[in-house]
GROMACS .gro file of C-alpha atoms in nm:
model
  249
    1MET     CA    1   9.807  -0.525  -0.748
    2ARG     CA    2   9.788  -0.722  -0.426
    3THR     CA    3   9.417  -0.636  -0.388
    4LEU     CA    4   9.351  -0.742  -0.748
    5ALA     CA    5   9.536  -1.071  -0.693
    6LEU     CA    6   9.331  -1.145  -0.382
    7ALA     CA    7   9.008  -1.076  -0.571
    8VAL     CA    8   9.114  -1.319  -0.845
    9VAL     CA    9   9.191  -1.587  -0.585
   10LEU     CA   10   8.852  -1.543  -0.415
   11VAL     CA   11   8.664  -1.567  -0.743
   12ALA     CA   12   8.857  -1.877  -0.844
   13ALA     CA   13   8.829  -2.044  -0.502
   14PRO     CA   14   8.611  -2.355  -0.506
   15ALA     CA   15   8.294  -2.372  -0.299
   16TRP     CA   16   8.351  -2.475   0.063
   17ALA     CA   17   8.109  -2.636   0.300
   18GLN     CA   18   7.941  -2.381   0.524
   19ASP     CA   19   7.974  -2.616   0.823
   20ALA     CA   20   8.348  -2.680   0.776
   21VAL     CA   21   8.596  -2.576   1.043
   22VAL     CA   22   8.972  -2.602   1.076
   23ARG     CA   23   9.160  -2.685   1.397
   24VAL     CA   24   9.509  -2.548   1.456
   25ILE     CA   25   9.763  -2.830   1.498
   26ALA     CA   26  10.076  -2.612   1.511
   27GLU     CA   27  10.189  -2.439   1.828
   28GLU     CA   28  10.086  -2.111   1.668
   29ALA     CA   29   9.935  -2.030   1.330
   30GLU     CA   30   9.941  -1.685   1.174
   31VAL     CA   31   9.626  -1.564   1.004
   32ARG     CA   32   9.704  -1.321   0.721
   33THR     CA   33   9.506  -1.078   0.511
   34GLY     CA   34   9.563  -1.287   0.197
   35PRO     CA   35   9.659  -1.640   0.089
   36SER     CA   36  10.034  -1.581   0.091
   37PHE     CA   37  10.321  -1.509   0.329
   38ALA     CA   38  10.351  -1.173   0.153
   39TYR     CA   39  10.038  -1.048   0.334
   40ARG     CA   40  10.050  -0.904   0.683
   41THR     CA   41   9.947  -1.100   0.993
   42VAL     CA   42   9.620  -0.994   1.156
   43TYR     CA   43   9.572  -1.274   1.408
   44VAL     CA   44   9.769  -1.555   1.573
   45ALA     CA   45   9.570  -1.871   1.650
   46ALA     CA   46   9.682  -2.099   1.932
   47ARG     CA   47   9.712  -2.478   1.914
   48GLY     CA   48   9.374  -2.649   1.941
   49GLU     CA   49   9.176  -2.339   1.840
   50THR     CA   50   8.904  -2.395   1.581
   51LEU     CA   51   8.798  -2.146   1.315
   52ARG     CA   52   8.510  -2.164   1.071
   53ALA     CA   53   8.631  -2.206   0.712
   54GLU     CA   54   8.455  -2.001   0.445
   55GLY     CA   55   8.665  -2.102   0.143
   56ARG     CA   56   8.991  -2.233   0.005
   57ALA     CA   57   9.237  -2.068  -0.230
   58SER     CA   58   9.272  -2.223  -0.575
   59LYS     CA   59   9.649  -2.180  -0.554
   60ASP     CA   60   9.862  -2.326  -0.275
   61TYR     CA   61   9.706  -2.458   0.042
   62TRP     CA   62   9.533  -2.172   0.224
   63PHE     CA   63   9.195  -2.156   0.396
   64ARG     CA   64   8.981  -1.845   0.433
   65VAL     CA   65   8.857  -1.843   0.793
   66VAL     CA   66   8.631  -1.635   1.014
   67LEU     CA   67   8.811  -1.473   1.307
   68PRO     CA   68   8.656  -1.433   1.655
   69ASP     CA   69   8.580  -1.065   1.588
   70GLY     CA   70   8.383  -1.153   1.272
   71THR     CA   71   8.651  -1.044   1.022
   72TYR     CA   72   8.820  -1.275   0.769
   73GLY     CA   73   9.172  -1.397   0.717
   74TRP     CA   74   9.378  -1.669   0.551
   75ILE     CA   75   9.557  -1.952   0.731
   76LEU     CA   76   9.808  -2.202   0.588
   77GLY     CA   77   9.663  -2.549   0.544
   78ASP     CA   78   9.978  -2.721   0.675
   79GLN     CA   79   9.910  -2.569   1.018
   80VAL     CA   80   9.548  -2.682   1.055
   81LEU     CA   81   9.334  -2.994   1.034
   82PRO     CA   82   9.015  -2.950   0.825
   83LEU     CA   83   8.701  -3.088   0.987
   84ASP     CA   84   8.359  -3.125   0.828
   85VAL     CA   85   8.099  -3.071   1.097
   86GLU     CA   86   7.780  -3.265   1.046
   87PRO     CA   87   7.471  -3.054   1.096
   88SER     CA   88   7.317  -3.111   1.437
   89PRO     CA   89   6.990  -3.304   1.428
   90PRO     CA   90   6.692  -3.097   1.537
   91ALA     CA   91   6.612  -3.127   1.903
   92PRO     CA   92   6.306  -3.339   1.978
   93PRO     CA   93   5.999  -3.132   2.063
   94THR     CA   94   5.942  -3.070   2.431
   95PHE     CA   95   5.631  -3.184   2.614
   96GLY     CA   96   5.500  -2.828   2.604
   97GLN     CA   97   5.548  -2.803   2.227
   98ARG     CA   98   5.373  -3.135   2.168
   99PHE     CA   99   5.086  -3.029   2.394
  100VAL     CA  100   5.040  -2.698   2.211
  101GLU     CA  101   5.043  -2.868   1.869
  102ALA     CA  102   4.795  -3.133   1.984
  103VAL     CA  103   4.548  -2.901   2.155
  104PHE     CA  104   4.556  -2.557   1.993
  105SER     CA  105   4.478  -2.452   1.637
  106PRO     CA  106   4.629  -2.159   1.445
  107ALA     CA  107   4.496  -1.820   1.553
  108PRO     CA  108   4.158  -1.766   1.381
  109LEU     CA  109   4.145  -1.385   1.412
  110ALA     CA  110   4.405  -1.317   1.143
  111ALA     CA  111   4.207  -1.507   0.876
  112SER     CA  112   3.849  -1.417   0.975
  113ASP     CA  113   3.601  -1.138   0.906
  114VAL     CA  114   3.288  -1.247   1.095
  115SER     CA  115   3.240  -1.389   1.443
  116LEU     CA  116   2.936  -1.551   1.604
  117SER     CA  117   2.942  -1.619   1.978
  118PHE     CA  118   2.696  -1.802   2.200
  119SER     CA  119   2.744  -1.757   2.574
  120ALA     CA  120   2.574  -1.860   2.896
  121GLY     CA  121   2.645  -1.755   3.250
  122PHE     CA  122   2.532  -1.504   3.507
  123LEU     CA  123   2.451  -1.134   3.502
  124GLY     CA  124   2.368  -0.974   3.832
  125GLY     CA  125   2.339  -1.319   3.990
  126GLU     CA  126   2.070  -1.435   3.746
  127GLY     CA  127   2.100  -1.686   3.464
  128LEU     CA  128   2.210  -1.531   3.133
  129ILE     CA  129   2.202  -1.637   2.768
  130LEU     CA  130   2.369  -1.413   2.508
  131PHE     CA  131   2.419  -1.414   2.132
  132ARG     CA  132   2.702  -1.191   2.000
  133PRO     CA  133   2.750  -1.142   1.623
  134GLY     CA  134   3.056  -0.942   1.526
  135TYR     CA  135   3.261  -0.803   1.240
  136LEU     CA  136   3.642  -0.777   1.247
  137LEU     CA  137   3.773  -0.447   1.115
  138ALA     CA  138   4.128  -0.580   1.164
  139PRO     CA  139   4.274  -0.881   1.346
  140HIS     CA  140   4.303  -0.674   1.665
  141VAL     CA  141   3.979  -0.468   1.640
  142GLY     CA  142   3.622  -0.593   1.612
  143LEU     CA  143   3.271  -0.445   1.627
  144GLU     CA  144   3.018  -0.660   1.807
  145ALA     CA  145   2.645  -0.654   1.879
  146PHE     CA  146   2.473  -0.847   2.153
  147VAL     CA  147   2.124  -0.961   2.245
  148GLY     CA  148   2.031  -1.185   2.535
  149GLU     CA  149   1.812  -1.240   2.834
  150THR     CA  150   1.834  -1.306   3.204
  151VAL     CA  151   1.568  -1.521   3.367
  152GLY     CA  152   1.501  -1.438   3.730
  153GLU     CA  153   1.250  -1.541   3.991
  154GLN     CA  154   1.072  -1.208   3.978
  155ALA     CA  155   1.145  -1.064   3.632
  156ASP     CA  156   1.300  -1.140   3.295
  157VAL     CA  157   1.526  -0.878   3.138
  158LEU     CA  158   1.614  -0.848   2.770
  159TYR     CA  159   1.957  -0.690   2.703
  160TYR     CA  160   2.072  -0.557   2.365
  161GLY     CA  161   2.334  -0.324   2.224
  162GLY     CA  162   2.681  -0.316   2.071
  163GLY     CA  163   3.042  -0.229   2.136
  164VAL     CA  164   3.409  -0.269   2.046
  165ASN     CA  165   3.656  -0.549   2.124
  166LEU     CA  166   4.031  -0.495   2.124
  167TYR     CA  167   4.231  -0.821   2.088
  168LEU     CA  168   4.574  -0.804   2.247
  169TRP     CA  169   4.748  -1.095   2.069
  170PRO     CA  170   4.549  -1.174   1.751
  171SER     CA  171   4.828  -1.396   1.613
  172SER     CA  172   4.813  -1.627   1.917
  173PRO     CA  173   4.563  -1.913   1.966
  174VAL     CA  174   4.508  -1.778   2.318
  175THR     CA  175   4.436  -1.406   2.335
  176LEU     CA  176   4.295  -1.161   2.586
  177PHE     CA  177   4.062  -0.886   2.476
  178ALA     CA  178   3.931  -0.564   2.625
  179ALA     CA  179   3.571  -0.468   2.556
  180GLY     CA  180   3.328  -0.184   2.604
  181GLY     CA  181   2.984  -0.094   2.479
  182GLY     CA  182   2.633   0.016   2.555
  183GLY     CA  183   2.270  -0.048   2.478
  184GLY     CA  184   1.942  -0.100   2.653
  185ALA     CA  185   1.760  -0.328   2.895
  186LEU     CA  186   1.388  -0.409   2.886
  187GLY     CA  187   1.244  -0.566   3.199
  188ARG     CA  188   0.935  -0.786   3.205
  189LYS     CA  189   0.799  -0.892   3.542
  190LYS     CA  190   0.652  -1.233   3.606
  191ALA     CA  191   0.278  -1.273   3.583
  192ASP     CA  192   0.244  -1.329   3.958
  193GLN     CA  193   0.458  -1.028   4.055
  194PHE     CA  194   0.282  -0.698   4.122
  195THR     CA  195   0.532  -0.492   4.322
  196ILE     CA  196   0.840  -0.538   4.102
  197ARG     CA  197   0.942  -0.228   3.909
  198THR     CA  198   1.023  -0.293   3.543
  199GLY     CA  199   1.074  -0.073   3.241
  200HIS     CA  200   1.314   0.033   2.969
  201TYR     CA  201   1.665   0.141   3.077
  202ALA     CA  202   1.997   0.233   2.919
  203THR     CA  203   2.307   0.025   2.982
  204ALA     CA  204   2.683   0.063   2.956
  205ASN     CA  205   2.939  -0.212   3.002
  206VAL     CA  206   3.317  -0.244   3.022
  207GLY     CA  207   3.546  -0.540   3.079
  208GLY     CA  208   3.715  -0.805   2.872
  209GLY     CA  209   3.761  -1.172   2.818
  210LEU     CA  210   3.957  -1.455   2.669
  211LEU     CA  211   3.953  -1.647   2.339
  212ILE     CA  212   4.105  -1.997   2.317
  213ALA     CA  213   4.132  -2.156   1.971
  214LEU     CA  214   4.131  -2.537   1.986
  215LYS     CA  215   4.152  -2.810   1.726
  216LYS     CA  216   3.851  -2.892   1.504
  217ARG     CA  217   3.785  -2.516   1.467
  218ILE     CA  218   3.649  -2.493   1.823
  219THR     CA  219   3.699  -2.156   1.989
  220LEU     CA  220   3.612  -2.106   2.356
  221ARG     CA  221   3.513  -1.763   2.478
  222PHE     CA  222   3.492  -1.622   2.831
  223ASP     CA  223   3.361  -1.275   2.924
  224PHE     CA  224   3.394  -1.077   3.247
  225ARG     CA  225   3.219  -0.738   3.244
  226ASP     CA  226   3.073  -0.469   3.466
  227TYR     CA  227   2.731  -0.334   3.364
  228LEU     CA  228   2.562  -0.013   3.464
  229VAL     CA  229   2.185  -0.008   3.416
  230PHE     CA  230   2.042   0.338   3.456
  231GLY     CA  231   1.737   0.550   3.396
  232PRO     CA  232   1.541   0.834   3.560
  233ASN     CA  233   1.584   0.791   3.935
  234TYR     CA  234   1.730   0.441   3.888
  235THR     CA  235   2.085   0.304   3.882
  236ARG     CA  236   2.208  -0.051   3.926
  237GLU     CA  237   2.548  -0.216   3.885
  238LEU     CA  238   2.572  -0.574   3.759
  239LYS     CA  239   2.856  -0.815   3.685
  240GLU     CA  240   2.868  -1.061   3.395
  241TYR     CA  241   3.047  -1.396   3.414
  242SER     CA  242   2.985  -1.601   3.102
  243GLY     CA  243   3.144  -1.857   2.876
  244GLY     CA  244   3.060  -2.032   2.554
  245LEU     CA  245   3.160  -2.106   2.196
  246ALA     CA  246   3.266  -1.873   1.918
  247VAL     CA  247   3.272  -1.937   1.543
  248LEU     CA  248   3.503  -1.724   1.327
  249PHE     CA  249   3.502  -1.730   0.947
   0.00000   0.00000   0.00000
């Protein structure tokens, strides 16, 4: 019967503000299992202690409060002072938050299928221009082709091939990626060079890079890779340092 009576009181209790608290004004206030002195005491609150109020009984003057251990109880209204706590205003954004909102755009990888990248830099110490079209299988995995050329004093070399990019944080506007691939290299010596050895070679590359998504749909891309150019009786190691723009859509 006591359980049934408590259920009836809870159903009939009027709505109470979620931010309301009560402060104990008596020397001690007993918190009971129900809104009556007939229920047993489960907690004794000291003077000045505050408890969050979850409701109020429709009969007599009892408040349903949340105890420190997360359980519930009922406290007599004559022993407490109800307080309505105003919600705290949101904290102003920090300088870092304002900077991020002003400079970076939402991560483009999650909403894109195709990428086009144009990079310039150095490969093996010679000037490099590369075009990299790609297709995103998932926000964190992409297939990518590449074609580009280095222009040297003695020979020009055309590089081509493809590979895989693994994006570490595709939901972030700034993400690192690991990359690997392979292809070929076709050397063409200058017209005035007669002793330079050129030809068609295989290549393999491994490394990674960085994507930075900025406002106005501008995405910066930086690549750092190790290349191995090899063929019959020929092996050469090269390093790529390049940067440029990427378009994702």
